[in-house]
PDB file of C-alpha atoms in Angstrom:
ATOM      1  CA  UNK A 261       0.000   0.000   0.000  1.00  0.00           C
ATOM      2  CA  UNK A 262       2.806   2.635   0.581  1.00  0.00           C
ATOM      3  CA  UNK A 263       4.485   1.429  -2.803  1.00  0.00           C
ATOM      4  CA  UNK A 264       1.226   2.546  -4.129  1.00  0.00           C
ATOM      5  CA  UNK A 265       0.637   6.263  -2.116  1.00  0.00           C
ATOM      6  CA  UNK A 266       4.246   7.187  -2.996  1.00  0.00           C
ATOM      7  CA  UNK A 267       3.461   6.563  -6.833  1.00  0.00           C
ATOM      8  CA  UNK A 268       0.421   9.025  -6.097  1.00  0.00           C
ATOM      9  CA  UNK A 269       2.194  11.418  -4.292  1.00  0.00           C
ATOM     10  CA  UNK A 270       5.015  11.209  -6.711  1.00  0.00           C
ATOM     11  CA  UNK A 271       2.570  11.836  -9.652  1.00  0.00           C
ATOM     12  CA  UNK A 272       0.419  14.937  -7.901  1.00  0.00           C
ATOM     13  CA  UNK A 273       4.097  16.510  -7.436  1.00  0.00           C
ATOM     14  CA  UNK A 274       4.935  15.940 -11.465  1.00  0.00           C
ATOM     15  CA  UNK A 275       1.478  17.389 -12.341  1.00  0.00           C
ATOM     16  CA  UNK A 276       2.229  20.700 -10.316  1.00  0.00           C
ATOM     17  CA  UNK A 277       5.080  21.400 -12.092  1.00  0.00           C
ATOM     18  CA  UNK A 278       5.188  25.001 -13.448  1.00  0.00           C
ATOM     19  CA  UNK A 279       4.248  24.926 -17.508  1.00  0.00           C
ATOM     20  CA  UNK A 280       6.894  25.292 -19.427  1.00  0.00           C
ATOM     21  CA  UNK A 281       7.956  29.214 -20.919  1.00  0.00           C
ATOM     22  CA  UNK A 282       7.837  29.551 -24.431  1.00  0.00           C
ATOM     23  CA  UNK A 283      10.478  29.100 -26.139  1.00  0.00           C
ATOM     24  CA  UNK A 284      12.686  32.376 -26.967  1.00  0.00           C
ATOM     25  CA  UNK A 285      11.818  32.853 -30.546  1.00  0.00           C
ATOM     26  CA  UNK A 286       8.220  33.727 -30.365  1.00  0.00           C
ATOM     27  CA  UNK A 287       6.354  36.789 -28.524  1.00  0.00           C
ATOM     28  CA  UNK A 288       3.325  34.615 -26.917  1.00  0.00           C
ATOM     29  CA  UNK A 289       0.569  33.310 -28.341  1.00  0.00           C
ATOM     30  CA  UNK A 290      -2.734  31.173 -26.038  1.00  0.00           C
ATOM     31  CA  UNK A 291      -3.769  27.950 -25.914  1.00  0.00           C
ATOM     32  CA  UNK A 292      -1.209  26.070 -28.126  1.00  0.00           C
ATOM     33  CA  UNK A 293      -0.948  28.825 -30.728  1.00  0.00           C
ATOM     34  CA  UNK A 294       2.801  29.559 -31.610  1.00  0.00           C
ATOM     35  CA  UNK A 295       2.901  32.790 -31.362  1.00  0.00           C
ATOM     36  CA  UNK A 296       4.543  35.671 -33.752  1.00  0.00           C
ATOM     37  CA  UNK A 297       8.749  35.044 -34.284  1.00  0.00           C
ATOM     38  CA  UNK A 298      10.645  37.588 -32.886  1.00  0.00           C
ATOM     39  CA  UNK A 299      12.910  38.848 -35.470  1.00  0.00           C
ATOM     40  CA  UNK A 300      15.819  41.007 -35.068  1.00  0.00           C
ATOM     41  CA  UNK A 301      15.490  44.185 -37.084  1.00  0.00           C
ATOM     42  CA  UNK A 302      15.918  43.249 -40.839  1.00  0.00           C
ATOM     43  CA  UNK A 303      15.370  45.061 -44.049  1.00  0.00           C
ATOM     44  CA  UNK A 304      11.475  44.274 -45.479  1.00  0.00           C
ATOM     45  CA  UNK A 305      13.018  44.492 -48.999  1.00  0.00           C
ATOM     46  CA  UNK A 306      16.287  43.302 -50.598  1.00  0.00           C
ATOM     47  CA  UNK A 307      17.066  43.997 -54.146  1.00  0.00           C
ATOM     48  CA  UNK A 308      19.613  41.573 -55.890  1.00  0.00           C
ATOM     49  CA  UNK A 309      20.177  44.064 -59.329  1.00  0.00           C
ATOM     50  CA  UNK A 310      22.002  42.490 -62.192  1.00  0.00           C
ATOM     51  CA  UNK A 311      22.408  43.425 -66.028  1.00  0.00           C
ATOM     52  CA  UNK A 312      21.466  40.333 -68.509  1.00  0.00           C
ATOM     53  CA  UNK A 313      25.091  39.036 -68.713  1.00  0.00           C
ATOM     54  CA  UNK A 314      27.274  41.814 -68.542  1.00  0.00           C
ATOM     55  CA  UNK A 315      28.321  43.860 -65.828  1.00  0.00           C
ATOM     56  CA  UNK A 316      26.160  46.680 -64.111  1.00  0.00           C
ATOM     57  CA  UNK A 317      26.701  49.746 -66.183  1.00  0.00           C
ATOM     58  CA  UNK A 318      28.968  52.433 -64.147  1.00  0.00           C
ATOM     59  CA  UNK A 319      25.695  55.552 -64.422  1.00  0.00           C
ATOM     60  CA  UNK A 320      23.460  52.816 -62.911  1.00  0.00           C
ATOM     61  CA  UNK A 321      20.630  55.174 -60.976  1.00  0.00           C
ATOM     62  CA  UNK A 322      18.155  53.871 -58.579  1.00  0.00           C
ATOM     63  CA  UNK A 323      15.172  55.670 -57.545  1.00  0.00           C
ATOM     64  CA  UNK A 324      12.839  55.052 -54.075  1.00  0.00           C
ATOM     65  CA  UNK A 325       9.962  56.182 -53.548  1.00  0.00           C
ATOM     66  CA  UNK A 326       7.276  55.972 -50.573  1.00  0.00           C
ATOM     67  CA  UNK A 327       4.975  57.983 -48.273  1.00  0.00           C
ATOM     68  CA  UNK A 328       7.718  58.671 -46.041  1.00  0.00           C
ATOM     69  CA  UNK A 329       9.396  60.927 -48.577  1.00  0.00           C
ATOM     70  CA  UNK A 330      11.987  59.703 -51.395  1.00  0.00           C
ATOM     71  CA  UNK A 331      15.196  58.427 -50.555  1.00  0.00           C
ATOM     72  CA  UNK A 332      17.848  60.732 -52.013  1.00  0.00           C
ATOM     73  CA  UNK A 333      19.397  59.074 -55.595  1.00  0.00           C
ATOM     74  CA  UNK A 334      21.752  56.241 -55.665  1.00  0.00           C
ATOM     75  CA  UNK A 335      23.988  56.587 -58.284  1.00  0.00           C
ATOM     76  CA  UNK A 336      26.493  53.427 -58.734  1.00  0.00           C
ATOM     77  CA  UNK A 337      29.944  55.648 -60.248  1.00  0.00           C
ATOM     78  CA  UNK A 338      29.440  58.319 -57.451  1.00  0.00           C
ATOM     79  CA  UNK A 339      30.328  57.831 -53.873  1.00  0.00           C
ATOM     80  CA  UNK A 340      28.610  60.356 -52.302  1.00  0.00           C
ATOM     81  CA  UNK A 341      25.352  58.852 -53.111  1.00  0.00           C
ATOM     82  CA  UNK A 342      25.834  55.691 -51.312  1.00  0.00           C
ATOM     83  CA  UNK A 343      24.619  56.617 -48.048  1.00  0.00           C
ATOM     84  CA  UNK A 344      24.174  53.752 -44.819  1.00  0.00           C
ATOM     85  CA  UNK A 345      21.777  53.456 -41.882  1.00  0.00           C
ATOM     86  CA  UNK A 346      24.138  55.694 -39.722  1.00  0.00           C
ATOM     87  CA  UNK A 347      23.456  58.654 -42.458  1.00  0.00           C
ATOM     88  CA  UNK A 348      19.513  58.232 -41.369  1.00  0.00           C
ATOM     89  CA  UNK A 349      19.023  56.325 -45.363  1.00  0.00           C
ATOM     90  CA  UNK A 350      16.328  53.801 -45.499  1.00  0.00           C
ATOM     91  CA  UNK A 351      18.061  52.592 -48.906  1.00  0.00           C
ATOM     92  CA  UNK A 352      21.788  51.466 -48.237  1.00  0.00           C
ATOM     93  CA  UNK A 353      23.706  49.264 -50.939  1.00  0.00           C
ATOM     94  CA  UNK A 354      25.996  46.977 -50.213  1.00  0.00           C
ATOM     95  CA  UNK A 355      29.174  48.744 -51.586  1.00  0.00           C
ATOM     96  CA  UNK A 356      32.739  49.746 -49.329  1.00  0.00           C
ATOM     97  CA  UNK A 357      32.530  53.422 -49.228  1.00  0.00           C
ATOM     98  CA  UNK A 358      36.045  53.646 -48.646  1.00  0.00           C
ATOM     99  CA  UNK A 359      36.795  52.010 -52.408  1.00  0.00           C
ATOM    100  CA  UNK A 360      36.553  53.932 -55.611  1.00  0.00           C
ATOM    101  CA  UNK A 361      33.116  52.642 -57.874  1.00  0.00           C
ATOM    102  CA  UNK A 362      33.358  49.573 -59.184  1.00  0.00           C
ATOM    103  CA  UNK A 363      33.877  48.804 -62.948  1.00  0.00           C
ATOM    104  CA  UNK A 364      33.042  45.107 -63.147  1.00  0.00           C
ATOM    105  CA  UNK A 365      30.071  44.568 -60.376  1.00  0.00           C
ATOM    106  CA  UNK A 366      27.909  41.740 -61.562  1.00  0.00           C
ATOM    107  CA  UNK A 367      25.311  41.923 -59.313  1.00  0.00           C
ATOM    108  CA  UNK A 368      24.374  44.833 -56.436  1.00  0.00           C
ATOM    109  CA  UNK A 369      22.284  44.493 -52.934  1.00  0.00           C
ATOM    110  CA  UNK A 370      20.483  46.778 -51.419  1.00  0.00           C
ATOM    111  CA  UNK A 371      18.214  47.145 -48.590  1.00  0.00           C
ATOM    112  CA  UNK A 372      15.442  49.314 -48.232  1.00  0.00           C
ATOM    113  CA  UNK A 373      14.114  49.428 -44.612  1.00  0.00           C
ATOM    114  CA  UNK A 374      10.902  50.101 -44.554  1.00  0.00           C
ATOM    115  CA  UNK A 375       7.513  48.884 -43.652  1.00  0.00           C
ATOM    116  CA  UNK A 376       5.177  49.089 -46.426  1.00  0.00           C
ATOM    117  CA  UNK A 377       5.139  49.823 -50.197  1.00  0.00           C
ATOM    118  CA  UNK A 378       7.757  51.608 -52.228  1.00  0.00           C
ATOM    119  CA  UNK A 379       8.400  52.479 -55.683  1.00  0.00           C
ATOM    120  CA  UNK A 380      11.307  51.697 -56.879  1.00  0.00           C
ATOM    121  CA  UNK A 381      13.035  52.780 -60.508  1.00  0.00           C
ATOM    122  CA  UNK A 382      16.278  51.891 -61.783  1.00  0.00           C
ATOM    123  CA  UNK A 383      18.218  53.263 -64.881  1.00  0.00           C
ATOM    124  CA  UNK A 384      20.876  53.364 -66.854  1.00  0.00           C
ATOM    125  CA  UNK A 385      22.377  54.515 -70.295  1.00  0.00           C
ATOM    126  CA  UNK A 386      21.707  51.581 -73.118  1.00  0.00           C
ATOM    127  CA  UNK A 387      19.358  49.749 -71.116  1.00  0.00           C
ATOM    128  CA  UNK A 388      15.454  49.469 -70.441  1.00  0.00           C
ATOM    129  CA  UNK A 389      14.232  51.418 -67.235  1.00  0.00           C
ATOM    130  CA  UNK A 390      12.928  49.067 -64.435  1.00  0.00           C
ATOM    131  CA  UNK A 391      10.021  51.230 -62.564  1.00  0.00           C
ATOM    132  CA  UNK A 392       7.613  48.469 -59.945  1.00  0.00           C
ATOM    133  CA  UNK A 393       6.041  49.147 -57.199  1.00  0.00           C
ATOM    134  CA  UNK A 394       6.767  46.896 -54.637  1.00  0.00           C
ATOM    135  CA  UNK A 395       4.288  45.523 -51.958  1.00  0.00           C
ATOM    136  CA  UNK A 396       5.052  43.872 -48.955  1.00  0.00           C
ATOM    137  CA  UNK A 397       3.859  40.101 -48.255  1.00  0.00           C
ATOM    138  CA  UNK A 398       1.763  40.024 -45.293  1.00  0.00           C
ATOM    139  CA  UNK A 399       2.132  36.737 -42.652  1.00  0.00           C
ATOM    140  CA  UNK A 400      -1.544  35.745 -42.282  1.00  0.00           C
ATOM    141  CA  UNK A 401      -0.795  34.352 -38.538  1.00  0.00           C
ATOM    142  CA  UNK A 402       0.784  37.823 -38.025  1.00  0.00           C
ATOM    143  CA  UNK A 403      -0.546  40.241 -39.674  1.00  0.00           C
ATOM    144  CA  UNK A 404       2.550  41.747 -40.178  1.00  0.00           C
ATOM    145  CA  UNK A 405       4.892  42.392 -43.295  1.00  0.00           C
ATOM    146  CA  UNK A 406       6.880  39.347 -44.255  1.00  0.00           C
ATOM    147  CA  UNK A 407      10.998  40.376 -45.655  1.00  0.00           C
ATOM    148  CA  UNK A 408      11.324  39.302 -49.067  1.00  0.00           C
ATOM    149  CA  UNK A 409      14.290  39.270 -51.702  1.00  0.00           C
ATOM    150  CA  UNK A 410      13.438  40.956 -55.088  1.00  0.00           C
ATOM    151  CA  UNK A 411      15.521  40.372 -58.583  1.00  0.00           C
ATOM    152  CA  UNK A 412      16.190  43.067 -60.685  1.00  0.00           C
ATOM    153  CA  UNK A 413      17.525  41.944 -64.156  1.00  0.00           C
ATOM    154  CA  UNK A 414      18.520  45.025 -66.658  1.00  0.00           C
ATOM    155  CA  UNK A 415      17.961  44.257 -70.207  1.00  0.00           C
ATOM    156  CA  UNK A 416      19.261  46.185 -73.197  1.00  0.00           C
ATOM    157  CA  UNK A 417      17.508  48.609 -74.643  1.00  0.00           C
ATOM    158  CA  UNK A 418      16.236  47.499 -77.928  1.00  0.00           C
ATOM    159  CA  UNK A 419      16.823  50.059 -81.095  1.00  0.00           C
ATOM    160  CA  UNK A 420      14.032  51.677 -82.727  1.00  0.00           C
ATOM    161  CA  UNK A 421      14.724  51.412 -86.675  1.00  0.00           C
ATOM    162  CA  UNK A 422      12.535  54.316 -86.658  1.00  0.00           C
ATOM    163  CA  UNK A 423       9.936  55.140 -89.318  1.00  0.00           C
ATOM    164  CA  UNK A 424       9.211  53.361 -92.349  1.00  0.00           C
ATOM    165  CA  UNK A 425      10.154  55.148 -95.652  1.00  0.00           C
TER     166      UNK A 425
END
């Protein structure tokens, strides 16, 4: 009979055992719902930008656009337009500010930090302008905007043989 009340005891003590804490990586959530991850901050948009087999043109320009206000210009063959998060830019590039412009870049990322739609344009000498607008995926057990990873691929501009005789 004791072998049988310290099983019982045993088990009420197991059963009053604090739950568990979530786990670190989500903010809550009630009744076996996971809950919303908590991210560390992160750009909502980042733009891989390549030219169709050739390397990005030197006068690339890109453009950004939102409600906030536009971002100023980002102009690949000048310096002074690359700006970073410590500058107060929501649109950085991923280029060494400390190096001259590069003349063979196959491919450019850049971040735009912000938390709904933007327009973005890019342009360049010899190639067709890239204008889209671009809109944020929304988590449906959220409700919040979802980071995502955008290709841009510039293609040549094609010649006009202009008007028919």
């Amino acid at each position: 009979m004791s072998i049988g009340l310290l099983g019982v005891v045993l088990a009420g003590l197991v059963a009053c055992e604090r739950p568990k804490p979530p786990p670190p990586d989500v903010d809550g959530g009630h009744g076996g719902e996971g809950g919303c991850p908590v991210r560390p901050p992160e750009p909502l948009f980042v733009l891989d930008i390549r030219a169709d087999g050739e390397p990005l043109p030197p006068d690339l320009r890109i453009v950004v656009e939102w409600s906030a206000g536009d971002e100023p210009p980002f102009v690949l063959s000048d310096a002074t337009t690359w700006k970073t998060l410590d500058d107060g830019a929501n649109f950085v590039c991923n280029l060494d500010r400390d190096k001259p412009p590069p003349t063979d870049l196959a491919s450019l990322a850049c971040e735009l930090w912000t938390s709904g739609p933007v327009n973005v344009v890019v342009t360049a000498d010899g190639f067709e302008p890239h204008a889209e607008t671009l809109q944020p995926a929304m988590s449906e057990l959220c409700g919040t905007p979802t980071p995502m990873e955008v290709a841009i691929l510039l293609s040549r501009a094609k010649m006009d043989a202009g008007a028919m005789p």
